[in-house]
Coordinates of C-alpha atoms in Angstrom, one line a residue:
M1 CA 15.0 -5.6 -3.1
S2 CA 16.6 -2.9 -0.9
K3 CA 19.0 -3.9 1.8
T4 CA 16.6 -2.8 4.5
M5 CA 13.7 -4.9 3.1
K6 CA 16.0 -7.9 2.6
T7 CA 17.1 -7.6 6.3
L8 CA 13.4 -7.3 7.4
K9 CA 12.5 -10.4 5.4
S10 CA 15.4 -12.3 7.0
D11 CA 14.2 -11.2 10.5
I12 CA 10.6 -12.3 9.8
R13 CA 11.8 -15.7 8.7
N14 CA 14.1 -16.0 11.8
L15 CA 11.3 -14.9 14.1
W16 CA 9.0 -17.6 12.6
N17 CA 11.8 -20.2 12.9
I18 CA 12.5 -19.4 16.5
H19 CA 8.8 -19.7 17.5
T20 CA 8.2 -22.9 15.6
G21 CA 11.4 -24.5 16.8
K22 CA 13.2 -24.5 13.4
A23 CA 16.9 -24.0 13.5
M24 CA 17.9 -23.9 9.8
L25 CA 18.7 -20.7 7.9
S26 CA 17.9 -20.2 4.2
P27 CA 21.0 -19.4 2.2
G28 CA 18.8 -17.4 -0.2
D29 CA 17.2 -15.2 2.4
A30 CA 19.7 -14.9 5.3
V31 CA 21.2 -11.5 6.1
L32 CA 23.9 -11.9 8.8
G33 CA 26.7 -10.2 10.6
I34 CA 30.0 -12.1 10.2
L35 CA 32.6 -11.9 13.0
I36 CA 36.1 -13.0 12.3
E37 CA 38.9 -13.1 15.0
P38 CA 42.1 -12.1 13.3
T39 CA 44.2 -12.5 16.4
A40 CA 44.0 -14.1 19.8
V41 CA 46.9 -12.1 21.2
C42 CA 47.1 -8.5 22.7
N43 CA 49.8 -6.0 23.6
L44 CA 47.9 -4.8 26.7
R45 CA 47.0 -6.6 30.0
C46 CA 43.5 -5.2 30.8
P47 CA 41.8 -6.8 33.9
Y48 CA 38.9 -9.1 33.4
C49 CA 39.8 -9.8 29.7
P50 CA 40.0 -13.6 28.8
T51 CA 43.3 -12.9 26.9
T52 CA 44.9 -11.4 30.0
E53 CA 43.6 -14.1 32.3
K54 CA 44.7 -16.8 29.8
R55 CA 41.2 -18.2 29.6
L56 CA 41.1 -18.5 25.8
T57 CA 41.2 -21.9 24.2
R58 CA 43.1 -21.3 20.9
S59 CA 45.8 -23.2 19.0
N60 CA 46.6 -20.2 16.8
K61 CA 47.5 -16.7 17.9
L62 CA 47.1 -15.4 14.3
L63 CA 44.4 -16.4 11.9
P64 CA 46.0 -17.9 8.8
L65 CA 45.4 -15.7 5.7
D66 CA 44.1 -18.7 3.6
T67 CA 41.6 -19.5 6.4
F68 CA 40.4 -15.9 6.5
N69 CA 39.9 -16.0 2.7
R70 CA 38.0 -19.2 2.9
I71 CA 35.6 -17.8 5.6
V72 CA 35.0 -14.6 3.5
D73 CA 34.5 -16.5 0.3
L74 CA 31.9 -18.8 1.9
T75 CA 30.0 -16.1 3.9
R76 CA 30.0 -13.1 1.6
P77 CA 26.7 -14.0 -0.1
V78 CA 24.8 -13.5 3.2
A79 CA 27.0 -10.8 4.8
N80 CA 25.4 -7.6 5.9
H81 CA 28.7 -6.4 7.5
Y82 CA 31.9 -7.9 9.0
V83 CA 33.3 -7.5 12.5
M84 CA 37.1 -8.0 12.6
N85 CA 37.9 -8.5 16.3
L86 CA 37.1 -10.7 19.2
Y87 CA 39.8 -11.5 21.9
G88 CA 42.9 -9.8 20.6
E89 CA 44.2 -6.7 19.0
P90 CA 43.4 -7.0 15.3
I91 CA 46.1 -4.5 14.1
L92 CA 48.8 -6.8 15.4
H93 CA 48.0 -9.2 12.5
P94 CA 50.7 -8.8 9.8
D95 CA 48.0 -9.2 7.0
I96 CA 45.3 -7.1 8.6
F97 CA 45.2 -4.4 6.0
E98 CA 45.0 -7.0 3.2
M99 CA 42.1 -8.6 5.1
L100 CA 40.3 -5.3 5.4
E101 CA 40.7 -4.5 1.7
K102 CA 39.2 -7.9 0.8
L103 CA 36.0 -7.0 2.7
R104 CA 35.2 -3.9 0.6
P105 CA 32.6 -2.6 -0.2
L106 CA 30.8 -4.0 2.9
P107 CA 31.1 -2.0 6.1
V108 CA 33.6 -3.4 8.6
W109 CA 33.6 -2.9 12.4
L110 CA 36.7 -3.4 14.4
S111 CA 37.7 -2.6 18.0
T112 CA 41.3 -1.5 18.6
N113 CA 43.4 -0.3 21.6
L114 CA 45.4 2.2 19.4
N115 CA 48.7 1.1 20.8
Y116 CA 50.8 0.8 17.6
S117 CA 52.8 2.8 15.2
E118 CA 51.8 6.0 13.5
E119 CA 52.2 4.3 10.1
K120 CA 49.6 1.7 11.0
A121 CA 47.2 4.3 12.3
R122 CA 47.4 6.2 9.0
K123 CA 46.8 3.0 7.0
L124 CA 43.7 2.3 9.1
A125 CA 42.6 5.9 8.8
S126 CA 42.5 5.5 5.0
M127 CA 39.9 2.7 5.1
D128 CA 36.7 4.5 4.3
H129 CA 34.6 1.4 4.8
C130 CA 35.8 0.8 8.4
K131 CA 34.0 1.8 11.5
V132 CA 36.6 1.8 14.3
I133 CA 35.8 1.5 18.0
C134 CA 38.7 2.9 19.9
S135 CA 39.1 1.5 23.4
T136 CA 40.2 4.7 25.1
D137 CA 39.0 4.6 28.7
G138 CA 40.7 7.6 30.1
H139 CA 41.1 11.3 29.7
D140 CA 44.7 11.5 31.0
E141 CA 47.7 9.2 31.6
E142 CA 46.6 8.3 35.2
S143 CA 42.9 7.5 34.4
Y144 CA 43.9 5.6 31.2
G145 CA 46.5 3.5 33.0
R146 CA 44.1 2.2 35.6
Y147 CA 42.4 -0.2 33.1
R148 CA 44.5 -0.2 29.9
I149 CA 47.6 -1.7 31.6
G150 CA 50.7 -1.6 29.4
G151 CA 49.3 1.1 27.1
D152 CA 50.7 4.5 26.2
F153 CA 48.2 7.3 26.6
E154 CA 50.2 9.7 24.3
V155 CA 50.2 7.1 21.6
V156 CA 46.5 6.6 22.0
R157 CA 45.9 10.4 21.8
R158 CA 48.1 10.6 18.6
N159 CA 46.4 7.7 16.9
L160 CA 42.9 8.7 17.8
S161 CA 43.6 12.2 16.3
I162 CA 45.0 10.5 13.1
L163 CA 41.9 8.3 12.8
A164 CA 39.5 11.2 13.4
S165 CA 41.1 13.2 10.6
G166 CA 41.0 10.2 8.2
K167 CA 38.4 8.5 6.1
C168 CA 37.2 5.9 8.5
T169 CA 34.4 6.4 11.1
V170 CA 35.8 6.7 14.6
H171 CA 34.0 5.8 17.8
P172 CA 35.9 6.3 21.1
Q173 CA 34.6 3.9 23.7
F174 CA 34.7 4.4 27.4
L175 CA 34.0 1.7 29.9
I176 CA 31.9 3.2 32.8
N177 CA 31.6 2.2 36.4
D178 CA 30.7 4.0 39.6
E179 CA 34.3 5.1 40.1
N180 CA 34.8 6.9 36.8
R181 CA 31.2 8.0 36.2
P182 CA 31.9 11.6 37.5
T183 CA 34.7 12.0 34.9
I184 CA 32.3 11.6 31.9
P185 CA 32.5 15.3 31.0
L186 CA 36.3 15.0 30.9
L187 CA 36.2 11.9 28.8
A188 CA 34.0 13.7 26.3
E189 CA 36.2 16.7 26.3
F190 CA 39.3 14.5 25.6
S191 CA 37.5 12.9 22.6
Q192 CA 36.4 16.2 21.2
S193 CA 40.0 17.6 21.5
C194 CA 41.1 14.8 19.2
G195 CA 38.6 15.8 16.6
V196 CA 35.8 13.3 17.4
P197 CA 32.2 14.5 17.4
S198 CA 30.4 13.9 20.7
D199 CA 27.7 11.8 19.0
N200 CA 30.3 9.3 18.0
I201 CA 31.3 8.4 21.6
I202 CA 30.3 5.0 22.9
W203 CA 29.6 4.8 26.7
K204 CA 29.6 1.2 27.8
K205 CA 29.0 -0.3 31.2
M206 CA 32.1 -2.1 32.5
N207 CA 31.5 -5.9 32.5
V208 CA 33.6 -7.5 35.2
N209 CA 32.3 -10.9 34.1
F210 CA 33.7 -10.4 30.6
A211 CA 35.6 -13.6 30.9
N212 CA 32.3 -15.5 31.1
R213 CA 33.1 -17.6 34.0
M214 CA 31.4 -20.9 34.2
D215 CA 30.9 -21.1 38.0
A216 CA 27.7 -18.9 37.9
G217 CA 24.3 -19.4 36.4
V218 CA 22.0 -16.8 34.8
G219 CA 18.8 -18.1 33.2
G220 CA 17.8 -17.1 29.7
K221 CA 17.8 -17.9 26.0
C222 CA 20.1 -16.9 23.2
F223 CA 19.2 -16.1 19.6
S224 CA 22.7 -14.9 18.5
P225 CA 23.3 -17.7 15.9
Y226 CA 20.1 -16.8 14.1
W227 CA 21.7 -13.5 12.9
N228 CA 25.5 -13.9 13.3
L229 CA 28.2 -16.2 12.1
D230 CA 31.4 -16.2 14.3
F231 CA 34.8 -17.7 13.7
T232 CA 37.9 -17.8 16.0
A233 CA 41.5 -17.3 15.1
D234 CA 41.7 -21.1 14.8
G235 CA 39.0 -21.0 12.0
M236 CA 36.5 -22.7 14.3
Q237 CA 32.8 -21.7 14.0
I238 CA 31.3 -20.7 17.3
P239 CA 27.7 -19.5 18.0
C240 CA 28.5 -16.0 19.5
C241 CA 31.2 -13.5 20.5
M242 CA 31.5 -14.6 24.1
N243 CA 34.5 -16.6 25.4
V244 CA 32.9 -20.0 24.8
Q245 CA 34.9 -23.2 25.4
K246 CA 35.2 -26.4 23.6
D247 CA 31.6 -27.4 24.4
L248 CA 30.6 -24.8 21.8
F249 CA 33.4 -25.2 19.2
V250 CA 31.1 -26.2 16.3
E251 CA 33.2 -27.0 13.3
H252 CA 36.3 -25.9 11.4
V253 CA 35.8 -23.9 8.3
D254 CA 38.0 -26.3 6.3
N255 CA 35.2 -28.8 6.7
F256 CA 32.7 -26.6 4.9
S257 CA 32.3 -26.7 1.1
T258 CA 29.2 -24.6 0.6
L259 CA 27.3 -21.8 2.3
D260 CA 24.7 -24.2 3.4
D261 CA 27.4 -26.2 5.2
V262 CA 28.2 -23.1 7.2
L263 CA 24.7 -22.2 8.0
N264 CA 23.2 -25.6 8.5
N265 CA 25.8 -28.1 9.5
P266 CA 24.3 -30.6 12.0
A267 CA 26.3 -29.3 14.9
M268 CA 25.3 -25.7 14.3
V269 CA 21.7 -26.5 13.9
E270 CA 21.7 -28.4 17.2
V271 CA 23.4 -25.5 19.0
R272 CA 21.1 -22.9 17.5
R273 CA 18.0 -24.9 18.5
N274 CA 19.3 -25.6 22.1
L275 CA 20.3 -22.0 22.7
A276 CA 16.9 -20.7 21.7
R277 CA 15.3 -23.0 24.3
N278 CA 17.7 -22.7 27.2
K279 CA 21.2 -21.4 26.8
N280 CA 22.3 -23.1 30.1
V281 CA 22.5 -26.5 28.5
Y282 CA 26.0 -25.4 27.7
A283 CA 28.5 -24.7 30.5
S284 CA 30.1 -21.8 28.5
C285 CA 26.8 -19.9 28.6
R286 CA 25.8 -20.1 32.2
S287 CA 27.0 -16.7 33.3
C288 CA 26.1 -14.9 30.1
V289 CA 22.8 -13.0 30.2
G290 CA 21.9 -14.2 26.7
T291 CA 20.3 -12.0 24.1
P292 CA 17.4 -9.5 24.5
S293 CA 14.0 -10.5 23.3
Y294 CA 14.0 -11.2 19.6
W295 CA 10.9 -9.1 19.3
R296 CA 13.0 -6.1 20.3
T297 CA 15.5 -6.7 17.5
F298 CA 12.7 -7.3 15.1
G299 CA 11.0 -4.1 16.2
K300 CA 14.1 -2.0 15.5
H301 CA 14.2 -3.2 11.9
L302 CA 10.5 -2.8 11.5
G303 CA 10.8 0.8 12.8
G304 CA 13.5 1.5 10.3
V305 CA 11.4 0.2 7.4
A306 CA 8.4 2.2 8.6
G307 CA 10.4 5.4 8.8
G308 CA 11.7 4.8 5.2
V309 CA 8.2 4.2 3.9
A310 CA 6.9 7.3 5.6
S311 CA 9.8 9.4 4.1
R312 CA 8.9 8.1 0.6
L313 CA 5.2 8.9 1.1
R314 CA 6.1 12.5 2.2
L315 CA 8.2 12.9 -1.0
L316 CA 5.4 11.6 -3.2
K317 CA 3.0 14.1 -1.6
G318 CA 5.5 16.9 -2.0
G319 CA 6.2 17.2 1.7
S320 CA 9.5 18.3 3.2
R321 CA 9.3 17.2 6.8

């Protein structure tokens, strides 16, 4: 079965489970994104970030290598891809390149602030299975320093150019608000001057509630734990990539022996079911908008499959368009 068809099958099963109130995932059918937080420490002090504001609840600043290996060994059978960052700079981990190598041949996404040595940038550039989101957020020293406090714009420029000329896929990311919106052409010009195609640029709305404060309430549901598995630098399973607190620390990976334990431990099943009904039963989720309609996610996969089938039919008929 092709990867696309297996993903579609997993989505259909999840859609059925959501609408029938079932909260267990099948180890034989699940296709999931796996997020692992290598570090809970950063070398910058960006505003609104939970790391800067000391709103993280972590015992470890660095994920132990044996804990990382355990997470990967348990989750690899259902992994579609890995994400190697959450609330810290992943390249600060002393074992990060060993970790990235272990994840081959699956694609790996990670987000980085680019503030480190040229040697580390060249090592990252050699990772052809990595898709690197570069938190750039400025076209010159002044604009960059407004948000990326403590960073060095010239180091960012150098390392972005190194990555762009390497084997990894590079995606400069710019957080956009009303203040910097007029500079979008300059931001694009800066990326292109470093060798990055304009199509690779990520424009993202700045989220001032990134810390996920618990003093506000936004209604909604969340289906994230139906298609993701997430782990903190402590090795704790959590249901999503937001800054959840202890009310949503599910279980430590050391307590899992099998893939089914990871997917369907009683605490995770309860969280998955509750979030799909009303995310606000958990204080950590009150200010988060939740996830979009599951039908929208399902439709994206269905559209991809339909496009693939249409292409095959055109080939069978001898068409070229």
